[in-house]
PDB file of C-alpha atoms in Angstrom:
ATOM      1  CA  UNK A   1       9.931 -20.458 -13.578  1.00 72.00           C
ATOM      2  CA  UNK A   2       8.498 -18.859 -16.470  1.00 77.00           C
ATOM      3  CA  UNK A   3       6.215 -20.575 -19.143  1.00 85.00           C
ATOM      4  CA  UNK A   4       5.059 -19.060 -22.398  1.00 83.00           C
ATOM      5  CA  UNK A   5       2.425 -20.375 -24.499  1.00 88.00           C
ATOM      6  CA  UNK A   6       0.878 -19.299 -27.805  1.00 91.00           C
ATOM      7  CA  UNK A   7      -0.802 -20.372 -30.766  1.00 92.00           C
ATOM      8  CA  UNK A   8       2.457 -19.281 -32.710  1.00 93.00           C
ATOM      9  CA  UNK A   9       5.814 -17.923 -31.657  1.00 91.00           C
ATOM     10  CA  UNK A  10       8.380 -16.161 -34.232  1.00 92.00           C
ATOM     11  CA  UNK A  11      12.130 -16.473 -33.221  1.00 88.00           C
ATOM     12  CA  UNK A  12      14.596 -14.044 -34.097  1.00 90.00           C
ATOM     13  CA  UNK A  13      18.334 -15.450 -33.704  1.00 87.00           C
ATOM     14  CA  UNK A  14      21.556 -13.068 -33.096  1.00 82.00           C
ATOM     15  CA  UNK A  15      24.020 -12.822 -35.964  1.00 78.00           C
ATOM     16  CA  UNK A  16      25.860 -16.228 -36.476  1.00 74.00           C
ATOM     17  CA  UNK A  17      22.479 -18.025 -35.597  1.00 68.00           C
ATOM     18  CA  UNK A  18      23.975 -19.500 -32.353  1.00 74.00           C
ATOM     19  CA  UNK A  19      21.602 -18.065 -29.768  1.00 81.00           C
ATOM     20  CA  UNK A  20      17.944 -16.566 -29.348  1.00 85.00           C
ATOM     21  CA  UNK A  21      17.571 -12.536 -29.561  1.00 88.00           C
ATOM     22  CA  UNK A  22      14.098 -12.437 -29.380  1.00 90.00           C
ATOM     23  CA  UNK A  23      10.768 -14.346 -29.300  1.00 89.00           C
ATOM     24  CA  UNK A  24       7.157 -12.844 -30.412  1.00 93.00           C
ATOM     25  CA  UNK A  25       4.016 -14.580 -30.129  1.00 93.00           C
ATOM     26  CA  UNK A  26       1.839 -14.488 -33.318  1.00 93.00           C
ATOM     27  CA  UNK A  27      -1.396 -12.890 -31.623  1.00 92.00           C
ATOM     28  CA  UNK A  28      -2.123 -13.472 -28.325  1.00 93.00           C
ATOM     29  CA  UNK A  29       0.323 -15.084 -25.556  1.00 92.00           C
ATOM     30  CA  UNK A  30       0.359 -16.159 -21.972  1.00 93.00           C
ATOM     31  CA  UNK A  31       3.391 -16.150 -19.555  1.00 89.00           C
ATOM     32  CA  UNK A  32       3.145 -18.027 -16.365  1.00 91.00           C
ATOM     33  CA  UNK A  33       5.441 -16.615 -13.756  1.00 84.00           C
ATOM     34  CA  UNK A  34       5.873 -19.250 -10.828  1.00 84.00           C
ATOM     35  CA  UNK A  35       7.890 -17.581  -8.012  1.00 80.00           C
ATOM     36  CA  UNK A  36      10.789 -19.385  -5.829  1.00 77.00           C
ATOM     37  CA  UNK A  37       9.092 -18.147  -2.706  1.00 78.00           C
ATOM     38  CA  UNK A  38       6.466 -20.525  -1.916  1.00 79.00           C
ATOM     39  CA  UNK A  39       4.575 -18.272  -0.206  1.00 78.00           C
ATOM     40  CA  UNK A  40       3.546 -16.179  -3.263  1.00 81.00           C
ATOM     41  CA  UNK A  41       0.963 -17.031  -5.599  1.00 85.00           C
ATOM     42  CA  UNK A  42       1.480 -17.542  -9.490  1.00 89.00           C
ATOM     43  CA  UNK A  43       1.425 -14.740 -11.787  1.00 87.00           C
ATOM     44  CA  UNK A  44      -0.298 -14.810 -14.951  1.00 93.00           C
ATOM     45  CA  UNK A  45       0.464 -12.297 -17.761  1.00 91.00           C
ATOM     46  CA  UNK A  46      -1.534 -12.092 -21.214  1.00 94.00           C
ATOM     47  CA  UNK A  47      -1.397  -9.877 -23.825  1.00 95.00           C
ATOM     48  CA  UNK A  48      -1.790  -9.544 -27.781  1.00 94.00           C
ATOM     49  CA  UNK A  49       1.077  -9.779 -28.946  1.00 93.00           C
ATOM     50  CA  UNK A  50       4.271 -10.492 -26.597  1.00 93.00           C
ATOM     51  CA  UNK A  51       7.778  -9.781 -27.385  1.00 94.00           C
ATOM     52  CA  UNK A  52      10.233 -11.028 -25.343  1.00 91.00           C
ATOM     53  CA  UNK A  53      13.932  -9.765 -25.570  1.00 91.00           C
ATOM     54  CA  UNK A  54      16.420 -12.740 -24.399  1.00 89.00           C
ATOM     55  CA  UNK A  55      20.211 -12.516 -23.235  1.00 87.00           C
ATOM     56  CA  UNK A  56      23.387 -14.457 -24.705  1.00 82.00           C
ATOM     57  CA  UNK A  57      22.107 -17.195 -22.628  1.00 82.00           C
ATOM     58  CA  UNK A  58      18.574 -17.455 -23.810  1.00 80.00           C
ATOM     59  CA  UNK A  59      17.157 -16.335 -20.740  1.00 84.00           C
ATOM     60  CA  UNK A  60      14.415 -13.786 -20.540  1.00 87.00           C
ATOM     61  CA  UNK A  61      15.386  -9.837 -20.304  1.00 92.00           C
ATOM     62  CA  UNK A  62      12.311  -7.734 -21.180  1.00 94.00           C
ATOM     63  CA  UNK A  63       8.704  -8.952 -22.066  1.00 92.00           C
ATOM     64  CA  UNK A  64       6.453  -6.046 -23.788  1.00 95.00           C
ATOM     65  CA  UNK A  65       2.633  -6.564 -24.208  1.00 95.00           C
ATOM     66  CA  UNK A  66       1.809  -4.528 -26.894  1.00 95.00           C
ATOM     67  CA  UNK A  67      -1.668  -4.248 -26.364  1.00 96.00           C
ATOM     68  CA  UNK A  68      -4.851  -5.973 -24.066  1.00 95.00           C
ATOM     69  CA  UNK A  69      -2.541  -6.401 -21.203  1.00 96.00           C
ATOM     70  CA  UNK A  70      -3.333  -8.373 -18.187  1.00 95.00           C
ATOM     71  CA  UNK A  71      -2.303  -9.653 -14.896  1.00 92.00           C
ATOM     72  CA  UNK A  72      -3.704 -12.184 -12.596  1.00 94.00           C
ATOM     73  CA  UNK A  73      -2.200 -12.039  -9.119  1.00 89.00           C
ATOM     74  CA  UNK A  74      -3.103 -15.627  -7.618  1.00 90.00           C
ATOM     75  CA  UNK A  75      -3.510 -15.884  -4.048  1.00 87.00           C
ATOM     76  CA  UNK A  76      -0.735 -16.931  -1.862  1.00 84.00           C
ATOM     77  CA  UNK A  77      -1.020 -20.784  -0.903  1.00 85.00           C
ATOM     78  CA  UNK A  78      -0.840 -19.791   2.926  1.00 83.00           C
ATOM     79  CA  UNK A  79      -4.002 -17.156   1.955  1.00 82.00           C
ATOM     80  CA  UNK A  80      -7.135 -17.816   3.802  1.00 84.00           C
ATOM     81  CA  UNK A  81      -9.560 -20.364   1.773  1.00 86.00           C
ATOM     82  CA  UNK A  82     -11.822 -18.111  -0.525  1.00 85.00           C
ATOM     83  CA  UNK A  83      -9.269 -15.269  -1.016  1.00 87.00           C
ATOM     84  CA  UNK A  84      -9.996 -13.762  -4.231  1.00 89.00           C
ATOM     85  CA  UNK A  85      -7.217 -13.198  -6.803  1.00 91.00           C
ATOM     86  CA  UNK A  86      -6.099  -9.376  -7.720  1.00 89.00           C
ATOM     87  CA  UNK A  87      -6.197  -8.781 -11.534  1.00 94.00           C
ATOM     88  CA  UNK A  88      -4.906  -5.757 -13.308  1.00 93.00           C
ATOM     89  CA  UNK A  89      -5.422  -4.721 -16.895  1.00 96.00           C
ATOM     90  CA  UNK A  90      -3.738  -1.887 -19.098  1.00 97.00           C
ATOM     91  CA  UNK A  91      -3.364  -0.966 -22.634  1.00 97.00           C
ATOM     92  CA  UNK A  92       0.616  -2.005 -22.532  1.00 97.00           C
ATOM     93  CA  UNK A  93       3.048  -3.744 -20.316  1.00 95.00           C
ATOM     94  CA  UNK A  94       6.818  -4.016 -19.919  1.00 96.00           C
ATOM     95  CA  UNK A  95       8.141  -6.702 -17.534  1.00 92.00           C
ATOM     96  CA  UNK A  96      11.743  -6.873 -16.578  1.00 94.00           C
ATOM     97  CA  UNK A  97      13.579 -10.201 -15.389  1.00 91.00           C
ATOM     98  CA  UNK A  98      16.817 -10.496 -13.723  1.00 91.00           C
ATOM     99  CA  UNK A  99      18.447 -13.135 -15.798  1.00 86.00           C
ATOM    100  CA  UNK A 100      21.048 -14.209 -13.278  1.00 84.00           C
ATOM    101  CA  UNK A 101      18.631 -15.454 -10.960  1.00 82.00           C
ATOM    102  CA  UNK A 102      15.566 -15.893 -13.389  1.00 76.00           C
ATOM    103  CA  UNK A 103      12.951 -13.773 -11.143  1.00 84.00           C
ATOM    104  CA  UNK A 104      10.679 -11.289 -12.187  1.00 85.00           C
ATOM    105  CA  UNK A 105      11.397  -7.518 -11.006  1.00 92.00           C
ATOM    106  CA  UNK A 106       9.024  -4.993 -11.886  1.00 94.00           C
ATOM    107  CA  UNK A 107       6.238  -5.022 -14.226  1.00 93.00           C
ATOM    108  CA  UNK A 108       5.023  -1.384 -15.976  1.00 96.00           C
ATOM    109  CA  UNK A 109       1.447  -0.947 -16.843  1.00 97.00           C
ATOM    110  CA  UNK A 110       0.602   1.973 -19.034  1.00 97.00           C
ATOM    111  CA  UNK A 111      -2.583   3.507 -20.079  1.00 96.00           C
ATOM    112  CA  UNK A 112      -6.205   3.150 -18.830  1.00 95.00           C
ATOM    113  CA  UNK A 113      -4.893   1.150 -15.785  1.00 97.00           C
ATOM    114  CA  UNK A 114      -7.242  -0.898 -13.801  1.00 96.00           C
ATOM    115  CA  UNK A 115      -6.791  -3.029 -10.897  1.00 93.00           C
ATOM    116  CA  UNK A 116      -9.404  -5.009  -8.793  1.00 92.00           C
ATOM    117  CA  UNK A 117      -9.396  -7.428  -5.790  1.00 87.00           C
ATOM    118  CA  UNK A 118     -12.707  -8.315  -4.437  1.00 85.00           C
ATOM    119  CA  UNK A 119     -14.663  -5.044  -3.797  1.00 85.00           C
ATOM    120  CA  UNK A 120     -11.395  -2.860  -3.944  1.00 87.00           C
ATOM    121  CA  UNK A 121     -10.891  -0.981  -7.446  1.00 92.00           C
ATOM    122  CA  UNK A 122      -7.984   1.007  -8.080  1.00 94.00           C
ATOM    123  CA  UNK A 123      -7.556   3.580 -11.647  1.00 96.00           C
ATOM    124  CA  UNK A 124      -4.486   5.230 -12.661  1.00 97.00           C
ATOM    125  CA  UNK A 125      -2.733   6.070 -15.971  1.00 97.00           C
ATOM    126  CA  UNK A 126       0.429   4.386 -15.110  1.00 97.00           C
ATOM    127  CA  UNK A 127       0.879   1.529 -12.694  1.00 97.00           C
ATOM    128  CA  UNK A 128       4.724  -0.142 -11.529  1.00 96.00           C
ATOM    129  CA  UNK A 129       4.900  -3.700  -9.694  1.00 92.00           C
ATOM    130  CA  UNK A 130       7.533  -4.248  -7.775  1.00 94.00           C
ATOM    131  CA  UNK A 131       7.810  -8.260  -7.150  1.00 88.00           C
ATOM    132  CA  UNK A 132      10.449  -8.340  -4.304  1.00 88.00           C
ATOM    133  CA  UNK A 133       8.327  -5.896  -2.069  1.00 90.00           C
ATOM    134  CA  UNK A 134       4.600  -6.908  -4.047  1.00 87.00           C
ATOM    135  CA  UNK A 135       4.238  -2.902  -4.040  1.00 93.00           C
ATOM    136  CA  UNK A 136       2.131  -1.548  -6.902  1.00 92.00           C
ATOM    137  CA  UNK A 137       2.733   2.465  -7.377  1.00 96.00           C
ATOM    138  CA  UNK A 138      -0.194   4.467  -9.023  1.00 97.00           C
ATOM    139  CA  UNK A 139       0.423   7.517 -10.956  1.00 97.00           C
ATOM    140  CA  UNK A 140      -1.289   9.853 -13.613  1.00 96.00           C
ATOM    141  CA  UNK A 141      -4.345  11.031 -11.805  1.00 96.00           C
ATOM    142  CA  UNK A 142      -4.776   7.689  -9.349  1.00 97.00           C
ATOM    143  CA  UNK A 143      -7.804   6.490  -7.469  1.00 95.00           C
ATOM    144  CA  UNK A 144      -8.910   3.965  -5.071  1.00 93.00           C
ATOM    145  CA  UNK A 145     -11.990   2.830  -3.982  1.00 91.00           C
ATOM    146  CA  UNK A 146     -14.230   0.403  -2.193  1.00 87.00           C
ATOM    147  CA  UNK A 147     -17.663  -0.027  -0.810  1.00 84.00           C
ATOM    148  CA  UNK A 148     -16.846   2.733   1.942  1.00 84.00           C
ATOM    149  CA  UNK A 149     -14.099   4.947   1.202  1.00 88.00           C
ATOM    150  CA  UNK A 150     -13.153   6.945  -2.425  1.00 92.00           C
ATOM    151  CA  UNK A 151      -9.403   8.631  -2.452  1.00 95.00           C
ATOM    152  CA  UNK A 152      -7.358  10.044  -4.826  1.00 96.00           C
ATOM    153  CA  UNK A 153      -3.650  11.794  -4.556  1.00 98.00           C
ATOM    154  CA  UNK A 154      -0.846  12.463  -6.501  1.00 98.00           C
ATOM    155  CA  UNK A 155       0.771   8.867  -6.044  1.00 97.00           C
ATOM    156  CA  UNK A 156      -0.482   6.074  -4.573  1.00 97.00           C
ATOM    157  CA  UNK A 157       1.060   3.064  -3.544  1.00 95.00           C
ATOM    158  CA  UNK A 158      -0.946  -0.163  -2.752  1.00 90.00           C
ATOM    159  CA  UNK A 159       1.242  -2.920  -0.493  1.00 91.00           C
ATOM    160  CA  UNK A 160      -0.434  -6.399  -1.645  1.00 83.00           C
ATOM    161  CA  UNK A 161       1.302  -8.211   1.433  1.00 83.00           C
ATOM    162  CA  UNK A 162      -0.034  -6.078   4.216  1.00 86.00           C
ATOM    163  CA  UNK A 163      -3.189  -4.854   2.349  1.00 85.00           C
ATOM    164  CA  UNK A 164      -2.062  -1.373   3.075  1.00 90.00           C
ATOM    165  CA  UNK A 165      -2.344   1.927   0.890  1.00 92.00           C
ATOM    166  CA  UNK A 166      -0.689   4.935   0.877  1.00 96.00           C
ATOM    167  CA  UNK A 167      -1.649   8.101  -0.891  1.00 97.00           C
ATOM    168  CA  UNK A 168       1.223  11.100  -1.133  1.00 97.00           C
ATOM    169  CA  UNK A 169       0.386  14.555  -2.363  1.00 97.00           C
ATOM    170  CA  UNK A 170      -2.940  16.260  -2.650  1.00 96.00           C
ATOM    171  CA  UNK A 171      -5.170  13.626  -0.737  1.00 97.00           C
ATOM    172  CA  UNK A 172      -8.790  14.162  -1.349  1.00 96.00           C
ATOM    173  CA  UNK A 173     -10.835  11.651   0.244  1.00 95.00           C
ATOM    174  CA  UNK A 174     -14.407  10.524   1.213  1.00 93.00           C
ATOM    175  CA  UNK A 175     -15.958   8.175   3.751  1.00 86.00           C
ATOM    176  CA  UNK A 176     -19.461   6.722   3.239  1.00 84.00           C
ATOM    177  CA  UNK A 177     -21.908   6.004   6.090  1.00 70.00           C
ATOM    178  CA  UNK A 178     -22.145   2.284   5.221  1.00 58.00           C
ATOM    179  CA  UNK A 179     -23.725   1.580   8.684  1.00 45.00           C
ATOM    180  CA  UNK A 180     -26.825   3.711   7.379  1.00 45.00           C
ATOM    181  CA  UNK A 181     -27.147   1.793   4.000  1.00 51.00           C
ATOM    182  CA  UNK A 182     -26.982  -1.829   5.628  1.00 51.00           C
ATOM    183  CA  UNK A 183     -29.775  -0.874   7.962  1.00 48.00           C
ATOM    184  CA  UNK A 184     -31.793   0.586   5.147  1.00 54.00           C
ATOM    185  CA  UNK A 185     -32.164   3.957   6.995  1.00 51.00           C
ATOM    186  CA  UNK A 186     -31.584   7.010   4.640  1.00 56.00           C
ATOM    187  CA  UNK A 187     -27.742   7.546   4.170  1.00 56.00           C
ATOM    188  CA  UNK A 188     -26.497  10.813   6.082  1.00 70.00           C
ATOM    189  CA  UNK A 189     -23.766  12.974   4.811  1.00 81.00           C
ATOM    190  CA  UNK A 190     -20.406  11.623   3.791  1.00 88.00           C
ATOM    191  CA  UNK A 191     -17.333  12.661   5.523  1.00 87.00           C
ATOM    192  CA  UNK A 192     -14.732  14.269   3.324  1.00 92.00           C
ATOM    193  CA  UNK A 193     -11.157  14.760   4.026  1.00 94.00           C
ATOM    194  CA  UNK A 194      -8.231  16.621   2.489  1.00 96.00           C
ATOM    195  CA  UNK A 195      -4.475  15.953   3.664  1.00 96.00           C
ATOM    196  CA  UNK A 196      -0.939  15.934   2.174  1.00 97.00           C
ATOM    197  CA  UNK A 197      -0.665  12.004   3.274  1.00 97.00           C
ATOM    198  CA  UNK A 198      -2.746   9.429   4.134  1.00 96.00           C
ATOM    199  CA  UNK A 199      -2.257   5.641   5.228  1.00 95.00           C
ATOM    200  CA  UNK A 200      -5.294   3.352   5.084  1.00 92.00           C
ATOM    201  CA  UNK A 201      -4.824  -0.256   6.488  1.00 90.00           C
ATOM    202  CA  UNK A 202      -7.937  -2.326   5.216  1.00 83.00           C
ATOM    203  CA  UNK A 203      -7.912  -5.047   7.686  1.00 81.00           C
ATOM    204  CA  UNK A 204      -8.205  -3.104  10.786  1.00 86.00           C
ATOM    205  CA  UNK A 205     -10.530  -0.220   9.225  1.00 85.00           C
ATOM    206  CA  UNK A 206      -7.858   2.415  10.106  1.00 90.00           C
ATOM    207  CA  UNK A 207      -6.876   5.802   8.328  1.00 92.00           C
ATOM    208  CA  UNK A 208      -4.199   7.852   9.270  1.00 94.00           C
ATOM    209  CA  UNK A 209      -4.125  11.653   7.550  1.00 95.00           C
ATOM    210  CA  UNK A 210      -1.443  14.042   8.280  1.00 94.00           C
ATOM    211  CA  UNK A 211      -0.337  17.295   6.671  1.00 93.00           C
ATOM    212  CA  UNK A 212      -2.821  20.129   6.665  1.00 92.00           C
ATOM    213  CA  UNK A 213      -5.786  17.923   7.250  1.00 93.00           C
ATOM    214  CA  UNK A 214      -9.349  19.053   6.807  1.00 91.00           C
ATOM    215  CA  UNK A 215     -12.241  17.252   7.653  1.00 89.00           C
ATOM    216  CA  UNK A 216     -15.858  17.944   7.354  1.00 88.00           C
ATOM    217  CA  UNK A 217     -19.115  16.167   7.647  1.00 84.00           C
ATOM    218  CA  UNK A 218     -22.070  18.192   6.844  1.00 82.00           C
ATOM    219  CA  UNK A 219     -21.600  21.824   8.350  1.00 83.00           C
ATOM    220  CA  UNK A 220     -19.140  20.428  10.978  1.00 86.00           C
ATOM    221  CA  UNK A 221     -15.638  21.239  10.242  1.00 87.00           C
ATOM    222  CA  UNK A 222     -12.185  19.912  12.068  1.00 87.00           C
ATOM    223  CA  UNK A 223      -8.734  21.205  10.996  1.00 89.00           C
ATOM    224  CA  UNK A 224      -5.736  19.548  12.167  1.00 90.00           C
ATOM    225  CA  UNK A 225      -1.929  18.719  11.277  1.00 91.00           C
ATOM    226  CA  UNK A 226      -3.256  15.030  11.596  1.00 92.00           C
ATOM    227  CA  UNK A 227      -6.074  12.685  12.274  1.00 91.00           C
ATOM    228  CA  UNK A 228      -6.793   9.223  12.854  1.00 90.00           C
ATOM    229  CA  UNK A 229      -9.973   7.543  11.376  1.00 86.00           C
ATOM    230  CA  UNK A 230     -11.239   4.410  13.450  1.00 87.00           C
ATOM    231  CA  UNK A 231     -14.140   3.495  10.555  1.00 81.00           C
ATOM    232  CA  UNK A 232     -15.569   0.429  12.500  1.00 80.00           C
ATOM    233  CA  UNK A 233     -15.736   2.444  15.649  1.00 83.00           C
ATOM    234  CA  UNK A 234     -16.960   5.793  13.629  1.00 77.00           C
ATOM    235  CA  UNK A 235     -14.446   7.787  15.884  1.00 81.00           C
ATOM    236  CA  UNK A 236     -11.784  10.455  15.004  1.00 81.00           C
ATOM    237  CA  UNK A 237      -8.863  11.213  17.173  1.00 85.00           C
ATOM    238  CA  UNK A 238      -6.283  13.896  16.567  1.00 81.00           C
ATOM    239  CA  UNK A 239      -3.140  14.255  18.986  1.00 68.00           C
ATOM    240  CA  UNK A 240      -2.022  17.594  17.805  1.00 68.00           C
ATOM    241  CA  UNK A 241      -3.767  20.833  17.967  1.00 69.00           C
ATOM    242  CA  UNK A 242      -7.318  21.174  16.525  1.00 70.00           C
ATOM    243  CA  UNK A 243      -9.644  23.888  14.942  1.00 65.00           C
ATOM    244  CA  UNK A 244     -13.295  22.903  15.216  1.00 65.00           C
ATOM    245  CA  UNK A 245     -16.453  24.747  14.035  1.00 61.00           C
ATOM    246  CA  UNK A 246     -19.823  23.307  14.243  1.00 55.00           C
ATOM    247  CA  UNK A 247     -22.514  25.213  12.478  1.00 51.00           C
ATOM    248  CA  UNK A 248     -26.178  24.803  13.577  1.00 51.00           C
ATOM    249  CA  UNK A 249     -28.798  24.718  10.707  1.00 55.00           C
ATOM    250  CA  UNK A 250     -30.601  28.135  10.333  1.00 53.00           C
ATOM    251  CA  UNK A 251     -34.067  29.005  11.945  1.00 52.00           C
ATOM    252  CA  UNK A 252     -36.483  31.206  11.292  1.00 50.00           C
ATOM    253  CA  UNK A 253     -37.281  33.397  13.989  1.00 49.00           C
ATOM    254  CA  UNK A 254     -40.996  33.281  15.523  1.00 51.00           C
ATOM    255  CA  UNK A 255     -43.471  34.970  13.584  1.00 52.00           C
ATOM    256  CA  UNK A 256     -41.016  35.175  10.365  1.00 48.00           C
ATOM    257  CA  UNK A 257     -42.888  32.957   8.200  1.00 48.00           C
ATOM    258  CA  UNK A 258     -45.765  35.297   7.905  1.00 46.00           C
ATOM    259  CA  UNK A 259     -44.073  37.944   6.756  1.00 45.00           C
ATOM    260  CA  UNK A 260     -43.811  38.698   2.923  1.00 42.00           C
ATOM    261  CA  UNK A 261     -40.592  39.317   1.139  1.00 41.00           C
ATOM    262  CA  UNK A 262     -41.280  43.245   0.646  1.00 43.00           C
ATOM    263  CA  UNK A 263     -41.922  43.741   4.348  1.00 43.00           C
ATOM    264  CA  UNK A 264     -40.107  46.665   6.664  1.00 42.00           C
ATOM    265  CA  UNK A 265     -36.626  46.372   7.553  1.00 37.00           C
ATOM    266  CA  UNK A 266     -34.594  47.614  10.465  1.00 35.00           C
TER     267      UNK A 266
END
């Protein structure tokens, strides 16, 4: 079910005047999409203005938001109490519908895309939402972050059902030492990772990296074809061949402190 509301709507009829061809809002409009699946929350789409193309039976085909596009993904009715909605904004959007089933298929958002759900944020130039799978695909310098992790890649996919994120191509990630921050202690060096692919599961705080993986923390370096990071346990594991390098901080030799820069050399 889709409910479109606005202060004023302009209707354009097909030749002959027997059926609608287009409906456009005068100013801002709001479309509320109520999914057939009772386990999926409502989608509230707003823009200023909206332009909707209709099929021969007057059913929605394509909805375009020409400016100030915004989507609110309401939590599932089965979600835990207090679950925050997910909100995405962009310069423009284009939503496509299946008129035979009267269901939302995809939403493409372009220009300064931003996504937020609780403490999670995402940024990109473009994003596509697939209604059937509830997967958001980010392209155009995408990056994601929360209180403990920063990550970027060529393409990032966020599965809203499983709360999982996947980064593909030129993955760069930084894991912050949140435990030190909570205790009030001085924050230690972050852990940095580069890889070809990343899979992160937020609920279990598990991150898998694969493909030319390089991890460094301060002066300590680990290289492997794949590495698993267990953030809650502060543990790293690899089931493949590993190359490590642990460098000691440079220390001065006894008596060296008293030498002048111009002293004798051997």
